[in-house]
CSV table of C-alpha atoms and ligand atoms in Angstrom, one decimal:
chain,number,residue,atom,x,y,z
A,1,MET,CA,-11.9,14.0,-27.6
A,2,SER,CA,-10.0,15.1,-24.6
A,3,LEU,CA,-11.0,13.8,-21.2
A,4,THR,CA,-11.2,15.4,-17.8
A,5,THR,CA,-12.2,13.9,-14.6
A,6,VAL,CA,-14.1,15.0,-11.5
A,7,ILE,CA,-13.7,13.0,-8.2
A,8,LEU,CA,-16.4,13.7,-5.7
A,9,ALA,CA,-14.8,13.6,-2.2
A,10,ALA,CA,-16.5,16.3,-0.2
A,11,GLY,CA,-18.6,14.0,1.9
A,12,LYS,CA,-17.8,14.1,5.6
A,13,GLY,CA,-17.6,10.4,6.2
A,14,THR,CA,-19.3,10.6,9.6
A,15,ARG,CA,-19.6,6.9,9.8
A,16,MET,CA,-15.9,6.3,9.8
A,17,LYS,CA,-15.9,8.0,13.3
A,18,SER,CA,-12.5,9.4,12.5
A,19,SER,CA,-10.5,12.7,12.7
A,20,ILE,CA,-9.1,12.1,9.3
A,21,PRO,CA,-11.2,12.6,6.1
A,22,LYS,CA,-12.8,9.4,4.9
A,23,VAL,CA,-10.9,9.3,1.5
A,24,LEU,CA,-7.6,9.3,3.3
A,25,HIS,CA,-8.3,6.1,5.1
A,26,LYS,CA,-6.1,3.4,3.5
A,27,ILE,CA,-6.6,0.3,1.5
A,28,ALA,CA,-3.4,-1.7,0.9
A,29,ASN,CA,-1.7,1.1,2.8
A,30,LYS,CA,-2.6,3.7,0.2
A,31,PRO,CA,-5.3,6.3,0.8
A,32,ILE,CA,-8.7,5.5,-0.9
A,33,VAL,CA,-8.6,8.6,-3.0
A,34,GLU,CA,-5.0,7.9,-4.2
A,35,HIS,CA,-6.2,4.6,-5.6
A,36,ILE,CA,-8.8,6.5,-7.7
A,37,ILE,CA,-6.3,9.2,-8.7
A,38,GLU,CA,-3.8,6.7,-10.0
A,39,THR,CA,-6.5,4.7,-11.8
A,40,VAL,CA,-7.7,7.8,-13.7
A,41,GLN,CA,-4.1,9.0,-14.4
A,42,ALA,CA,-3.7,5.8,-16.4
A,43,LEU,CA,-6.5,7.0,-18.6
A,44,GLU,CA,-4.4,9.9,-19.7
A,45,CYS,CA,-6.9,12.6,-18.9
A,46,SER,CA,-6.1,16.2,-19.3
A,47,SER,CA,-6.8,17.1,-15.7
A,48,ILE,CA,-8.2,15.7,-12.4
A,49,ASN,CA,-10.6,17.9,-10.5
A,50,LEU,CA,-10.9,16.9,-6.8
A,51,VAL,CA,-14.0,18.2,-5.0
A,52,TYR,CA,-13.3,18.4,-1.4
A,53,GLY,CA,-15.0,19.8,1.7
A,54,HIS,CA,-13.5,18.5,4.9
A,55,GLY,CA,-9.9,18.2,6.1
A,56,ALA,CA,-8.4,20.5,3.4
A,57,GLU,CA,-5.0,20.7,5.0
A,58,GLN,CA,-4.8,16.9,5.6
A,59,LEU,CA,-5.9,16.2,2.0
A,60,GLN,CA,-3.5,18.7,0.5
A,61,SER,CA,-0.5,17.5,2.3
A,62,ALA,CA,-1.3,13.8,1.7
A,63,LEU,CA,-1.9,14.4,-2.0
A,64,SER,CA,0.8,17.0,-2.7
A,65,GLU,CA,2.6,14.9,-5.2
A,66,TYR,CA,-0.3,14.8,-7.6
A,67,SER,CA,-1.3,17.5,-10.0
A,68,LEU,CA,-4.9,18.2,-9.1
A,69,ASN,CA,-7.4,21.1,-9.5
A,70,TRP,CA,-8.7,21.6,-5.9
A,71,CYS,CA,-12.4,22.4,-5.9
A,72,LEU,CA,-13.8,23.4,-2.5
A,73,GLN,CA,-17.4,22.6,-1.8
A,74,GLU,CA,-18.0,24.5,1.4
A,75,GLU,CA,-21.4,23.0,2.1
A,76,GLN,CA,-22.4,19.5,1.0
A,77,LEU,CA,-25.6,20.3,-0.9
A,78,GLY,CA,-25.6,17.2,-3.0
A,79,THR,CA,-23.6,15.5,-5.8
A,80,GLY,CA,-24.9,17.9,-8.4
A,81,HIS,CA,-23.8,20.9,-6.3
A,82,ALA,CA,-20.4,19.1,-5.8
A,83,VAL,CA,-19.8,18.9,-9.6
A,84,MET,CA,-20.8,22.6,-10.0
A,85,GLN,CA,-17.7,23.4,-7.9
A,86,ALA,CA,-15.4,22.0,-10.6
A,87,MET,CA,-17.1,23.6,-13.6
A,88,SER,CA,-14.7,26.6,-13.8
A,89,PHE,CA,-11.9,24.1,-14.7
A,90,ILE,CA,-13.9,22.3,-17.4
A,91,ASP,CA,-14.1,23.1,-21.1
A,92,ASP,CA,-17.3,22.7,-23.1
A,93,ASN,CA,-15.6,20.5,-25.7
A,94,GLU,CA,-14.2,17.9,-23.5
A,95,ASP,CA,-15.7,14.8,-22.0
A,96,VAL,CA,-16.1,14.8,-18.3
A,97,LEU,CA,-15.8,11.5,-16.3
A,98,ILE,CA,-17.3,11.8,-12.9
A,99,LEU,CA,-16.3,9.4,-10.1
A,100,VAL,CA,-17.1,9.0,-6.5
A,101,GLY,CA,-14.2,9.4,-4.2
A,102,ASP,CA,-14.9,6.5,-1.9
A,103,ALA,CA,-14.9,3.5,-4.2
A,104,PRO,CA,-11.2,2.7,-4.4
A,105,LEU,CA,-11.2,-0.5,-6.5
A,106,ILE,CA,-12.5,1.0,-9.7
A,107,SER,CA,-10.3,-0.2,-12.5
A,108,THR,CA,-9.0,1.5,-15.7
A,109,ASP,CA,-10.5,-1.4,-17.7
A,110,THR,CA,-14.0,-0.7,-16.4
A,111,LEU,CA,-13.6,3.1,-17.0
A,112,ARG,CA,-12.4,2.4,-20.5
A,113,SER,CA,-15.5,0.4,-21.2
A,114,LEU,CA,-17.6,3.3,-19.9
A,115,ILE,CA,-15.7,5.7,-22.1
A,116,GLN,CA,-16.3,3.3,-25.0
A,117,ALA,CA,-20.1,3.2,-24.2
A,118,LYS,CA,-20.2,7.0,-24.4
A,119,LYS,CA,-18.9,7.0,-28.0
A,120,ASN,CA,-22.4,6.5,-29.5
A,121,CYS,CA,-24.4,8.5,-26.9
A,122,ALA,CA,-24.6,11.7,-25.1
A,123,LEU,CA,-24.1,10.3,-21.7
A,124,ALA,CA,-23.0,6.9,-20.3
A,125,LEU,CA,-23.6,5.5,-16.8
A,126,LEU,CA,-21.8,2.8,-15.0
A,127,THR,CA,-24.5,0.6,-13.5
A,128,VAL,CA,-24.6,-2.6,-11.5
A,129,ASN,CA,-27.2,-5.1,-10.3
A,130,MET,CA,-27.3,-5.5,-6.6
A,131,ASP,CA,-29.2,-8.1,-4.6
A,132,ASP,CA,-30.0,-5.5,-2.0
A,133,PRO,CA,-30.1,-2.1,-3.7
A,134,THR,CA,-31.4,-0.3,-0.5
A,135,GLY,CA,-30.2,3.3,-0.4
A,136,MET,CA,-29.0,3.5,-4.0
A,137,GLY,CA,-30.3,5.4,-7.0
A,138,ARG,CA,-32.4,3.1,-9.2
A,139,ILE,CA,-32.0,3.0,-13.0
A,140,ILE,CA,-35.3,3.6,-14.8
A,141,ARG,CA,-35.5,2.1,-18.2
A,142,GLU,CA,-38.3,2.3,-20.8
A,143,LYS,CA,-38.2,-0.3,-23.5
A,144,GLY,CA,-34.6,-0.9,-22.4
A,145,ASN,CA,-33.5,2.7,-22.7
A,146,ILE,CA,-32.4,4.6,-19.7
A,147,THR,CA,-34.7,7.5,-19.0
A,148,ALA,CA,-33.9,8.5,-15.4
A,149,ILE,CA,-32.3,7.8,-12.0
A,150,VAL,CA,-34.6,7.9,-9.0
A,151,GLU,CA,-33.0,8.1,-5.6
A,152,HIS,CA,-34.1,5.5,-3.0
A,153,LYS,CA,-35.7,8.1,-0.8
A,154,ASP,CA,-37.7,9.5,-3.7
A,155,ALA,CA,-38.6,6.2,-5.2
A,156,THR,CA,-42.0,4.5,-5.3
A,157,GLU,CA,-42.5,1.0,-3.9
A,158,GLN,CA,-42.5,-0.3,-7.5
A,159,GLN,CA,-39.2,1.5,-8.4
A,160,ARG,CA,-37.5,0.3,-5.2
A,161,LYS,CA,-37.9,-3.3,-6.6
A,162,ILE,CA,-35.4,-2.3,-9.4
A,163,THR,CA,-32.0,-3.9,-8.7
A,164,GLU,CA,-30.0,-2.1,-11.4
A,165,ILE,CA,-28.4,0.9,-9.6
A,166,ASN,CA,-26.3,3.9,-10.2
A,167,THR,CA,-22.7,3.5,-9.2
A,168,GLY,CA,-22.3,7.3,-9.2
A,169,ILE,CA,-19.7,7.0,-12.1
A,170,MET,CA,-20.7,8.6,-15.4
A,171,ILE,CA,-19.4,10.4,-18.4
A,172,MET,CA,-20.8,13.2,-20.6
A,173,ASN,CA,-19.8,16.2,-22.6
A,174,GLY,CA,-18.8,19.4,-20.8
A,175,ALA,CA,-21.2,21.7,-22.5
A,176,ASP,CA,-24.2,19.3,-21.8
A,177,LEU,CA,-23.1,18.9,-18.2
A,178,ARG,CA,-22.9,22.7,-17.7
A,179,ARG,CA,-26.4,23.2,-19.3
A,180,TRP,CA,-28.0,20.5,-17.2
A,181,LEU,CA,-26.4,21.5,-13.9
A,182,GLY,CA,-27.8,25.0,-14.5
A,183,ASP,CA,-31.3,23.5,-14.4
A,184,LEU,CA,-31.0,21.4,-11.2
A,185,SER,CA,-33.3,22.0,-8.3
A,186,ASN,CA,-33.2,20.6,-4.8
A,187,GLU,CA,-36.9,19.8,-4.6
A,188,ASN,CA,-36.6,16.3,-3.5
A,189,ALA,CA,-36.7,14.1,-0.4
A,190,GLN,CA,-33.2,15.2,0.7
A,191,ASN,CA,-33.3,18.8,-0.5
A,192,GLU,CA,-30.1,18.1,-2.3
A,193,TYR,CA,-28.9,19.0,-5.8
A,194,TYR,CA,-28.8,15.6,-7.3
A,195,LEU,CA,-26.3,15.0,-10.1
A,196,THR,CA,-28.6,12.0,-11.0
A,197,ASP,CA,-31.3,14.5,-12.2
A,198,VAL,CA,-29.2,15.2,-15.4
A,199,ILE,CA,-30.2,11.8,-16.7
A,200,SER,CA,-33.9,12.7,-17.1
A,201,MET,CA,-32.9,16.1,-18.6
A,202,ALA,CA,-30.8,14.3,-21.2
A,203,ALA,CA,-33.7,11.9,-21.9
A,204,ALA,CA,-36.1,14.9,-22.2
A,205,GLU,CA,-33.8,16.4,-24.9
A,206,GLY,CA,-34.1,13.1,-26.8
A,207,LYS,CA,-30.5,12.1,-26.1
A,208,THR,CA,-29.4,8.5,-26.0
A,209,ILE,CA,-28.0,7.3,-22.6
A,210,GLY,CA,-25.6,4.4,-22.7
A,211,SER,CA,-24.4,2.2,-19.9
A,212,ALA,CA,-21.6,-0.1,-19.0
A,213,GLN,CA,-21.0,-2.5,-16.1
A,214,PRO,CA,-17.9,-3.1,-14.0
A,215,PHE,CA,-15.8,-6.2,-14.6
A,216,TRP,CA,-15.9,-6.9,-10.9
A,217,ASN,CA,-18.7,-5.7,-8.6
A,218,LYS,CA,-16.3,-4.8,-5.8
A,219,GLU,CA,-15.0,-2.0,-8.1
A,220,VAL,CA,-18.0,0.1,-7.4
A,221,GLU,CA,-18.5,-0.6,-3.7
A,222,GLY,CA,-18.1,2.5,-1.7
A,223,ILE,CA,-16.7,2.8,1.8
A,224,ASN,CA,-18.7,4.5,4.5
A,225,ASN,CA,-17.5,2.7,7.6
A,226,ARG,CA,-14.6,0.6,8.9
A,227,LEU,CA,-16.5,-2.6,8.3
A,228,GLN,CA,-16.7,-1.8,4.6
A,229,LEU,CA,-13.0,-0.6,4.7
A,230,ALA,CA,-12.0,-4.0,6.0
A,231,THR,CA,-14.2,-5.9,3.5
A,232,LEU,CA,-12.7,-4.1,0.5
A,233,GLU,CA,-9.2,-4.5,1.9
A,234,ARG,CA,-9.8,-8.3,2.0
A,235,ALA,CA,-11.4,-8.3,-1.4
A,236,LEU,CA,-8.4,-6.5,-2.9
A,237,GLN,CA,-5.9,-8.8,-1.1
A,238,GLU,CA,-7.7,-11.9,-2.3
A,239,LYS,CA,-7.6,-10.5,-5.8
A,240,ILE,CA,-3.8,-9.8,-5.6
A,241,ALA,CA,-3.3,-13.3,-4.2
A,242,GLU,CA,-5.2,-14.8,-7.1
A,243,GLY,CA,-3.1,-12.8,-9.5
A,244,LEU,CA,0.1,-14.1,-7.9
A,245,MET,CA,-1.0,-17.7,-8.0
A,246,LEU,CA,-1.9,-17.4,-11.6
A,247,GLU,CA,1.5,-16.0,-12.3
A,248,GLY,CA,3.0,-19.2,-10.8
A,249,VAL,CA,3.6,-18.3,-7.1
A,250,THR,CA,2.7,-21.0,-4.5
A,251,LEU,CA,0.9,-19.4,-1.6
A,252,ALA,CA,0.5,-21.5,1.6
A,253,ASP,CA,-2.8,-19.7,2.2
A,254,PRO,CA,-4.1,-17.1,-0.2
A,255,LYS,CA,-6.1,-15.6,2.6
A,256,ARG,CA,-3.0,-14.9,4.7
A,257,ILE,CA,-0.8,-12.6,2.5
A,258,ASP,CA,-0.9,-8.9,2.4
A,259,VAL,CA,0.6,-6.9,-0.5
A,260,ARG,CA,0.7,-3.2,0.3
A,261,GLY,CA,2.5,-1.9,-2.8
A,262,GLU,CA,4.0,-3.6,-5.9
A,263,LEU,CA,5.2,-7.1,-5.7
A,264,SER,CA,6.9,-8.6,-8.7
A,265,VAL,CA,7.9,-12.3,-8.8
A,266,GLY,CA,9.9,-14.8,-10.8
A,267,THR,CA,9.1,-18.4,-11.3
A,268,ASP,CA,8.6,-21.1,-8.5
A,269,VAL,CA,8.4,-18.6,-5.7
A,270,HIS,CA,6.9,-20.0,-2.5
A,271,ILE,CA,5.3,-17.7,0.1
A,272,ASP,CA,4.3,-19.1,3.5
A,273,VAL,CA,1.5,-17.7,5.7
A,274,ASN,CA,1.3,-14.1,7.1
A,275,VAL,CA,3.8,-12.5,5.0
A,276,VAL,CA,3.4,-8.7,4.5
A,277,PHE,CA,4.9,-6.9,1.5
A,278,GLU,CA,5.2,-3.2,1.5
A,279,GLY,CA,6.4,-0.7,-1.1
A,280,GLU,CA,8.3,-2.2,-4.1
A,281,VAL,CA,9.4,-5.7,-3.6
A,282,HIS,CA,11.0,-8.0,-6.2
A,283,ILE,CA,11.4,-11.7,-5.6
A,284,SER,CA,13.3,-13.7,-8.2
A,285,ASP,CA,13.1,-17.4,-9.2
A,286,ASP,CA,13.1,-20.2,-6.6
A,287,VAL,CA,12.9,-17.9,-3.6
A,288,SER,CA,11.0,-19.1,-0.6
A,289,ILE,CA,9.7,-16.8,2.1
A,290,GLY,CA,8.9,-18.3,5.5
A,291,PRO,CA,5.9,-17.6,7.7
A,292,ASN,CA,5.4,-14.2,9.4
A,293,CYS,CA,8.0,-12.2,7.5
A,294,VAL,CA,7.8,-8.5,6.6
A,295,LEU,CA,9.5,-7.4,3.3
A,296,LYS,CA,9.6,-3.7,2.4
A,297,ASN,CA,11.2,-2.1,-0.6
A,298,CYS,CA,13.7,-4.9,-1.3
A,299,ASN,CA,15.1,-7.2,-3.9
A,300,ILE,CA,15.6,-10.9,-3.2
A,301,SER,CA,17.7,-12.7,-5.8
A,302,ALA,CA,17.2,-16.2,-7.1
A,303,GLY,CA,17.4,-19.2,-4.8
A,304,THR,CA,17.4,-17.3,-1.6
A,305,LYS,CA,15.5,-18.6,1.4
A,306,VAL,CA,14.0,-16.1,3.9
A,307,GLN,CA,13.1,-18.0,7.0
A,308,ALA,CA,10.3,-17.4,9.5
A,309,PHE,CA,9.9,-14.0,11.3
A,310,SER,CA,12.5,-12.1,9.3
A,311,HIS,CA,12.2,-8.4,8.6
A,312,ILE,CA,13.8,-6.9,5.5
A,313,GLU,CA,13.7,-3.3,4.6
A,314,ASN,CA,15.4,-1.3,1.8
A,315,ALA,CA,17.8,-4.1,1.2
A,316,ASN,CA,19.3,-5.9,-1.7
A,317,ILE,CA,19.8,-9.6,-1.2
A,318,GLY,CA,22.0,-11.7,-3.5
A,319,GLU,CA,21.4,-15.2,-4.8
A,320,SER,CA,21.1,-18.4,-2.7
A,321,CYS,CA,21.4,-16.6,0.6
A,322,ILE,CA,19.8,-18.0,3.8
A,323,ILE,CA,18.2,-15.4,6.1
A,324,GLY,CA,16.7,-15.9,9.5
A,325,PRO,CA,14.7,-17.2,11.2
A,326,TYR,CA,14.4,-14.0,13.2
A,327,ALA,CA,16.7,-11.8,11.2
A,328,ARG,CA,16.3,-8.1,10.8
A,329,LEU,CA,17.9,-6.5,7.7
A,330,ARG,CA,17.5,-2.8,8.0
A,331,PRO,CA,18.0,-0.1,5.3
A,332,GLY,CA,21.2,-0.2,3.3
A,333,THR,CA,21.9,-3.9,3.8
A,334,VAL,CA,23.4,-5.4,0.6
A,335,LEU,CA,24.2,-9.1,0.6
A,336,GLY,CA,26.3,-10.9,-2.0
A,337,ASN,CA,25.6,-14.4,-3.1
A,338,ASN,CA,25.5,-17.4,-0.8
A,339,ALA,CA,25.6,-15.3,2.3
A,340,LYS,CA,24.0,-16.3,5.6
A,341,ILE,CA,22.3,-14.1,8.2
A,342,GLY,CA,21.1,-16.1,11.1
A,343,ASN,CA,18.8,-15.7,14.1
A,344,PHE,CA,18.7,-12.4,16.1
A,345,VAL,CA,21.1,-10.7,13.7
A,346,GLU,CA,20.5,-7.1,12.9
A,347,THR,CA,22.2,-5.4,9.9
A,348,LYS,CA,22.1,-1.8,8.8
A,349,LYS,CA,24.1,0.0,6.1
A,350,ALA,CA,26.1,-3.1,5.7
A,351,ARG,CA,27.6,-4.7,2.6
A,352,ILE,CA,28.3,-8.3,3.2
A,353,GLY,CA,30.3,-10.2,0.6
A,354,ASN,CA,29.7,-13.6,-1.1
A,355,GLU,CA,29.7,-16.7,1.1
A,356,SER,CA,30.1,-14.7,4.3
A,357,LYS,CA,28.2,-15.7,7.4
A,358,VAL,CA,26.8,-13.8,10.4
A,359,ASN,CA,25.0,-16.6,12.0
A,360,HIS,CA,23.9,-15.7,15.5
A,361,LEU,CA,23.0,-12.7,17.7
A,362,SER,CA,25.0,-9.9,16.1
A,363,TYR,CA,24.7,-6.3,15.1
A,364,ILE,CA,26.5,-5.3,11.9
A,365,GLY,CA,26.0,-1.7,11.1
A,366,ASP,CA,27.9,0.9,9.0
A,367,ALA,CA,30.1,-1.9,7.8
A,368,VAL,CA,31.7,-3.4,4.7
A,369,VAL,CA,32.4,-7.1,5.1
A,370,GLY,CA,34.4,-9.0,2.4
A,371,GLU,CA,33.9,-12.5,1.1
A,372,LYS,CA,34.1,-15.8,3.0
A,373,VAL,CA,34.0,-14.1,6.3
A,374,ASN,CA,32.7,-15.7,9.4
A,375,ILE,CA,31.4,-13.4,12.1
A,376,GLY,CA,31.1,-15.3,15.4
A,377,ALA,CA,28.1,-15.2,17.6
A,378,GLY,CA,27.4,-12.0,19.5
A,379,THR,CA,29.8,-9.8,17.5
A,380,ILE,CA,28.9,-6.1,17.6
A,381,THR,CA,30.2,-3.4,15.3
A,382,CYS,CA,30.3,-0.5,17.8
A,383,ASN,CA,29.5,2.1,15.2
A,384,TYR,CA,28.2,4.9,17.5
A,385,ASP,CA,30.1,6.9,20.1
A,386,GLY,CA,27.1,8.7,21.2
A,387,VAL,CA,27.6,11.5,18.7
A,388,ASN,CA,29.0,10.2,15.4
A,389,LYS,CA,28.6,7.0,13.4
A,390,SER,CA,31.8,5.3,12.2
A,391,GLN,CA,32.7,2.6,9.7
A,392,THR,CA,34.0,-0.9,10.1
A,393,THR,CA,35.8,-2.5,7.2
A,394,ILE,CA,36.5,-6.2,7.1
A,395,GLY,CA,38.5,-7.9,4.4
A,396,ASP,CA,38.1,-11.3,2.8
A,397,SER,CA,38.3,-14.6,4.7
A,398,VAL,CA,38.3,-13.0,8.1
A,399,PHE,CA,37.3,-15.0,11.2
A,400,VAL,CA,35.9,-13.0,14.0
A,401,GLY,CA,35.6,-15.0,17.2
A,402,SER,CA,32.4,-14.9,19.2
A,403,ASN,CA,31.4,-12.0,21.4
A,404,SER,CA,33.8,-9.6,19.9
A,405,ALA,CA,33.3,-5.8,19.8
A,406,LEU,CA,34.7,-4.1,16.8
A,407,VAL,CA,35.0,-0.5,17.8
A,408,ALA,CA,34.6,1.7,14.8
A,409,PRO,CA,36.3,3.3,12.9
A,410,VAL,CA,38.4,0.1,12.5
A,411,LYS,CA,39.8,-1.9,9.7
A,412,LEU,CA,40.5,-5.6,9.5
A,413,GLY,CA,42.7,-6.8,6.6
A,414,ASN,CA,42.3,-10.0,4.7
A,415,SER,CA,42.5,-13.4,6.5
A,416,VAL,CA,42.6,-11.7,9.9
A,417,THR,CA,41.6,-13.8,12.9
A,418,ILE,CA,40.1,-12.2,16.0
A,419,GLY,CA,40.2,-14.1,19.2
A,420,ALA,CA,36.8,-14.6,20.9
A,421,GLY,CA,35.8,-11.9,23.3
A,422,SER,CA,38.1,-9.3,21.9
A,423,VAL,CA,37.5,-5.6,22.0
A,424,VAL,CA,39.1,-4.4,18.8
A,425,THR,CA,40.1,-0.8,18.8
A,426,LYS,CA,43.0,-0.8,16.5
A,427,ASN,CA,43.3,-1.8,12.8
A,428,VAL,CA,44.5,-5.3,12.1
A,429,ASP,CA,46.7,-6.1,9.1
A,430,ASP,CA,46.4,-9.0,6.7
A,431,ASN,CA,47.0,-12.5,8.2
A,432,GLU,CA,47.3,-11.2,11.8
A,433,LEU,CA,45.7,-12.6,14.8
A,434,ALA,CA,44.3,-10.0,17.2
A,435,ILE,CA,43.3,-10.8,20.7
A,436,GLY,CA,42.1,-7.9,22.8
A,437,ARG,CA,40.9,-9.3,26.1
A,438,SER,CA,42.3,-9.6,29.6
A,439,LYS,CA,44.6,-12.6,30.1
A,440,GLN,CA,43.2,-15.5,32.0
A,441,ARG,CA,44.7,-16.3,35.4
A,442,ASN,CA,44.3,-19.7,37.0
A,443,ILE,CA,44.6,-19.9,40.8
A,444,ALA,CA,45.4,-23.3,42.2
A,445,ASN,CA,43.6,-25.0,45.1
A,446,TRP,CA,40.9,-22.4,45.2
A,447,GLU,CA,38.6,-22.7,48.1
A,448,ARG,CA,35.1,-21.9,47.5
A,449,PRO,CA,33.3,-19.7,50.0
A,450,VAL,CA,31.0,-21.6,52.4
A,451,LYS,CA,27.6,-20.5,53.7
A,452,ARG,CA,27.8,-18.5,56.9
A,453,ASN,CA,25.9,-19.7,59.9
A,454,LYS,CA,23.0,-17.4,60.8
A,455,ASP,CA,22.9,-16.5,64.5
B,1,UD1,C1,-25.2,8.7,-4.8
B,1,UD1,C2,-26.1,8.8,-6.0
B,1,UD1,C3,-26.9,7.4,-6.1
B,1,UD1,C4,-25.9,6.3,-6.2
B,1,UD1,C5,-24.8,6.3,-5.0
B,1,UD1,C6,-23.7,5.4,-5.3
B,1,UD1,C7,-26.9,11.1,-6.2
B,1,UD1,C8,-27.9,12.0,-5.9
B,1,UD1,N1,-27.1,9.8,-5.8
B,1,UD1,O1,-25.9,8.5,-3.6
B,1,UD1,O2,-27.7,7.4,-7.2
B,1,UD1,O3,-26.5,5.0,-6.2
B,1,UD1,O4,-24.2,7.7,-5.0
B,1,UD1,O5,-22.9,5.3,-4.2
B,1,UD1,O6,-25.9,11.4,-6.8
B,1,UD1,N2,-20.4,14.1,-2.4
B,1,UD1,C9,-19.8,15.3,-2.4
B,1,UD1,N3,-20.6,16.4,-2.1
B,1,UD1,C10,-21.9,16.3,-1.7
B,1,UD1,C11,-22.5,15.0,-1.7
B,1,UD1,C12,-21.7,13.9,-2.0
B,1,UD1,O7,-18.7,15.5,-2.7
B,1,UD1,O8,-22.5,17.3,-1.5
B,1,UD1,C13,-19.6,12.9,-2.7
B,1,UD1,C14,-19.3,12.0,-1.5
B,1,UD1,O9,-18.1,12.3,-0.9
B,1,UD1,C15,-19.2,10.6,-2.2
B,1,UD1,C16,-20.1,10.8,-3.5
B,1,UD1,O10,-20.3,12.2,-3.7
B,1,UD1,O11,-17.9,10.4,-2.6
B,1,UD1,C17,-21.4,10.1,-3.3
B,1,UD1,O12,-22.1,10.7,-2.2
B,1,UD1,P1,-23.0,9.8,-1.2
B,1,UD1,O13,-23.6,10.7,-0.2
B,1,UD1,O14,-22.2,8.7,-0.8
B,1,UD1,O15,-24.0,9.2,-2.3
B,1,UD1,P2,-25.5,9.2,-2.2
B,1,UD1,O16,-26.1,10.5,-2.2
B,1,UD1,O17,-25.9,8.2,-1.1
B,2,CA,CA1,-26.1,11.4,0.4
């Protein structure tokens, strides 16, 4: 049977105290609702219906890359009313998986087990046992069979003792859902149209109601305030850290790593404390990452050492390189094998060949550097004239003396030597020495100035 999904995300999220809609707040740098959309996409459902209410423009621009049916719920009259707004997109003969929009950690495995539970019944609920179920809808069972959900505010003292609660995630057939929604009323403690009332309607029709439980309780925790946002962020990061360690990565401290994207790793990778990974990062075998580094959308090849406080973005790093401490590799940096980028060196759109070194205090931008090149301390590629960017090309085995300025566009051939302190404005051919600095004068018997008497 084909499957469609409804994500309920019209709630205002008042407790976030924010100008952006609750579901756009981020976990692992991705909006809460995007986590859910991507999880349900993996189920290969025919459509995703998003019920929204607040911040339409912000939501639509943030989620423009997804194919969604946008269902406006102008007034938040309850979860049942919210689902009604999606019904025009839903066929009678498909199964409808309903999810809450504020529980980002729900997994495809858990949803698959709920879908499985629905196979032998008319409706299946994802339930969980909570030590403190205050505020939640309680699952009412008779002789083990689910017969109703009673909301906390409507529950008796006795019912409030029940610890099995409704996560808000459920699945049923489209035609049943349409029929039951038609019979909802808002005569309850909150004057809302409760989606949860469909359970007793199903039971009254003699239908069987199945249930499933999440693999991990955090999967069904919702976010209502920033405390819960931070709690789930940590829970997710701990889980990612656990996964990495089980894959064979050594983490100096599993509580001090943040993965905000996709991190893939080889064997015997070592990651020190406070490293942040963003976007897609691949780290090959025997790589070590020092403390306090940020790595974003980059590839680090085998045997490379990234030392403390380095920052690498949109870069491709070869094998057995040594980077940092305190290096900044900006977008478009490509390093060959055995290259070295040392402290306070910034690179941008720079290809640096095998065994080349830029060890101290340099800026190398819009440059192609050959193999076995040594760039002395303080060398700058002057790539910008205030209007245009120009290219610096450096051949193999070049030695650039310290504190040189290579004024682009400029080309240095192979085995060129540049005298320290040069300002290089003209191309230099293979094997030439270029010195572009004022000549030193020595003045004999120089008398130093003496301090004047104050009168
Ligand atoms: C609901 C359930 C409760 C369950 C709890 C789990 C009902 C009546 N109650 O409680 O049994 O234990 O979720 O968290 O369903 N929403 C809308 N439009 C609305 C109301 C809500 O889109 O008019 C959305 C919210 O944005 C949220 C979700 O539905 O994503 C759940 O709403 P919320 O108010 O958090 O749940 P409760 O009513 O407290
Ligand atoms: Ca509510």
